[in-house]
Every structure is written in C-alpha cells, then in structure tokens.
mmCIF file of C-alpha atoms in Angstrom:
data_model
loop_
_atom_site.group_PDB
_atom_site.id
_atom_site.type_symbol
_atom_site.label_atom_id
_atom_site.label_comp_id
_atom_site.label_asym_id
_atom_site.label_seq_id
_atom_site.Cartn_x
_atom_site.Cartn_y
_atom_site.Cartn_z
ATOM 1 C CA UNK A 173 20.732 -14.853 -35.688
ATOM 2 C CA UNK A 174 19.439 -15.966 -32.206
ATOM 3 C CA UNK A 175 23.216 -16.002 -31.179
ATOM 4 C CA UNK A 176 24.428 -12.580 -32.154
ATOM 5 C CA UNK A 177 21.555 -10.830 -30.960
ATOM 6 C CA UNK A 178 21.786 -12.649 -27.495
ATOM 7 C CA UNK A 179 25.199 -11.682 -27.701
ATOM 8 C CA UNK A 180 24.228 -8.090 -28.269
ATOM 9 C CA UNK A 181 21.954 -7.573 -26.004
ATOM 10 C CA UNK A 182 24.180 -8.953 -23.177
ATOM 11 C CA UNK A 183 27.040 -6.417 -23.718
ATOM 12 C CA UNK A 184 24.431 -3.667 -23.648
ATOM 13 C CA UNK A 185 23.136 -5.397 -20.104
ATOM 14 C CA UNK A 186 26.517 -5.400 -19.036
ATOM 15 C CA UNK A 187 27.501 -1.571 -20.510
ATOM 16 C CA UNK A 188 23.986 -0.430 -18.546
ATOM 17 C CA UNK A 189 24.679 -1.801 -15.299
ATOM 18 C CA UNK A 190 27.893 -0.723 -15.278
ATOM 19 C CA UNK A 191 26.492 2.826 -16.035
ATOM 20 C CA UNK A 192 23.880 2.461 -13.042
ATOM 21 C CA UNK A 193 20.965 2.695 -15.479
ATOM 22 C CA UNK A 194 19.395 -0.578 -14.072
ATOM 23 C CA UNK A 195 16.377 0.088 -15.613
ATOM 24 C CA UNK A 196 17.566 -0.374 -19.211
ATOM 25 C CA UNK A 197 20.147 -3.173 -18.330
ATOM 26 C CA UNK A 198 17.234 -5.505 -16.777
ATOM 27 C CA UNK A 199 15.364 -4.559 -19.793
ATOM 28 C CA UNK A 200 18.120 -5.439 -22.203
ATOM 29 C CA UNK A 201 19.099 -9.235 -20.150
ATOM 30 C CA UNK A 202 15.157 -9.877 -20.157
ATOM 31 C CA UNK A 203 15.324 -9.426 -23.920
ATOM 32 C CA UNK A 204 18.713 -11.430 -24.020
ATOM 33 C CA UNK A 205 17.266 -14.210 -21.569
ATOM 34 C CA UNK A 206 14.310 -14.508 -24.172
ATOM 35 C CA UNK A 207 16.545 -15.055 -27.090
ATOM 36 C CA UNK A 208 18.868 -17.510 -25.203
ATOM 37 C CA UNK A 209 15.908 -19.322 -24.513
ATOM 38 C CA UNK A 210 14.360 -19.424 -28.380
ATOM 39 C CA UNK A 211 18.049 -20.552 -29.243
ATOM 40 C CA UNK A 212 18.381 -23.105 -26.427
ATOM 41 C CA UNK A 213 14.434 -24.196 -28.033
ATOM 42 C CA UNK A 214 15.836 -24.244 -31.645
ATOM 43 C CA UNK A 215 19.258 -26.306 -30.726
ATOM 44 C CA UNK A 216 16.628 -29.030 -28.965
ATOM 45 C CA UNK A 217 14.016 -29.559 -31.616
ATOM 46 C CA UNK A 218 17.043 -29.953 -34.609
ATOM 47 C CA UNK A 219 18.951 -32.307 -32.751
ATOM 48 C CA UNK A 220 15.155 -34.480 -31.997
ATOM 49 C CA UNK A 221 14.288 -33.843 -35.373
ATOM 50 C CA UNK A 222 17.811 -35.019 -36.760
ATOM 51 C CA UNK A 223 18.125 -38.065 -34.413
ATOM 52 C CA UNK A 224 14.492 -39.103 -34.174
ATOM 53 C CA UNK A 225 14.843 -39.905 -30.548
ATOM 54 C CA UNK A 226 12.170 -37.181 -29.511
ATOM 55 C CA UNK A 227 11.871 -38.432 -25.727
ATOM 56 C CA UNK A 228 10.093 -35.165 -24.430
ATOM 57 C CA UNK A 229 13.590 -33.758 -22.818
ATOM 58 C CA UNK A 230 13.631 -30.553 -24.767
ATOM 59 C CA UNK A 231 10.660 -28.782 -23.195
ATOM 60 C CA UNK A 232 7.800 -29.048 -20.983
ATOM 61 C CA UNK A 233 4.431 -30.030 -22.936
ATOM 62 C CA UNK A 234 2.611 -26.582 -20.931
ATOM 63 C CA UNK A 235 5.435 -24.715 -22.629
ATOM 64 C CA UNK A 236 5.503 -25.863 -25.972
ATOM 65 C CA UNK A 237 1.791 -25.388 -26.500
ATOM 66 C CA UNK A 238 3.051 -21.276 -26.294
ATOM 67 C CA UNK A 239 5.499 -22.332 -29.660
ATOM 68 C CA UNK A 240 4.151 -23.783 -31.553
ATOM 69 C CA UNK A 241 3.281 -23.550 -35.623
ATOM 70 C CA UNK A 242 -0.429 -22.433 -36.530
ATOM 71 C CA UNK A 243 -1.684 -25.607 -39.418
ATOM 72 C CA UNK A 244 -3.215 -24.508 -42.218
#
C-alpha cells in the first residue's frame, strides 16, 4: 500500500511542477518522501525480523523511539 501511494503521490509532484504550482508539488513529494520512508522502515524491520540478525542498521535508536508500538 506504502508503494502505490508513494507512487501516486510522485506523479502528482511531477504533474504540479510541471504546471508551476510549486506549492502543491512540494506538498505532494513531502507526502511521497514520508511514505518512501515508512516503506524503506517496513522493508528493514521484516528482513531483521525474518533473519534475526537485528544489528541496529535499519534506523537510528532517536528515530525509532518516534515508531514505535504503544504495549498494552
């Protein structure tokens, strides 16, 4: 899901610079940067989880204290 909507938002970066609305296409690659990143995050932690070798490449500690899941 991460994919297509980084995908999406891209084209409409690309569509709104090309239109001169700069506004809207830094708007639209900010959102696409975000889910690139989340995607880039989720490919990481399934191939430390899967492998077992977590050796603390994926992310920064400072960064993954932002992501992470609430314990009940």
């Amino acid at each position: 899901m991460c994919l297509i909507i980084t995908i999406l938002f891209l084209v409409m970066a690309v569509q709104s610079f090309i239109n001169s609305d700069y506004a809207s296409g830094s708007l639209y690659l900010i959102i696409a940067l975000g889910f690139a990143f989340m995607l880039w995050r989720n490919i990481q932690l399934t191939r430390c989880e899967r492998d077992g070798n977590c050796s603390g490449c994926t992310l920064p500690t400072w960064m993954t204290k932002w992501f992470t899941k609430e314990k009940k």
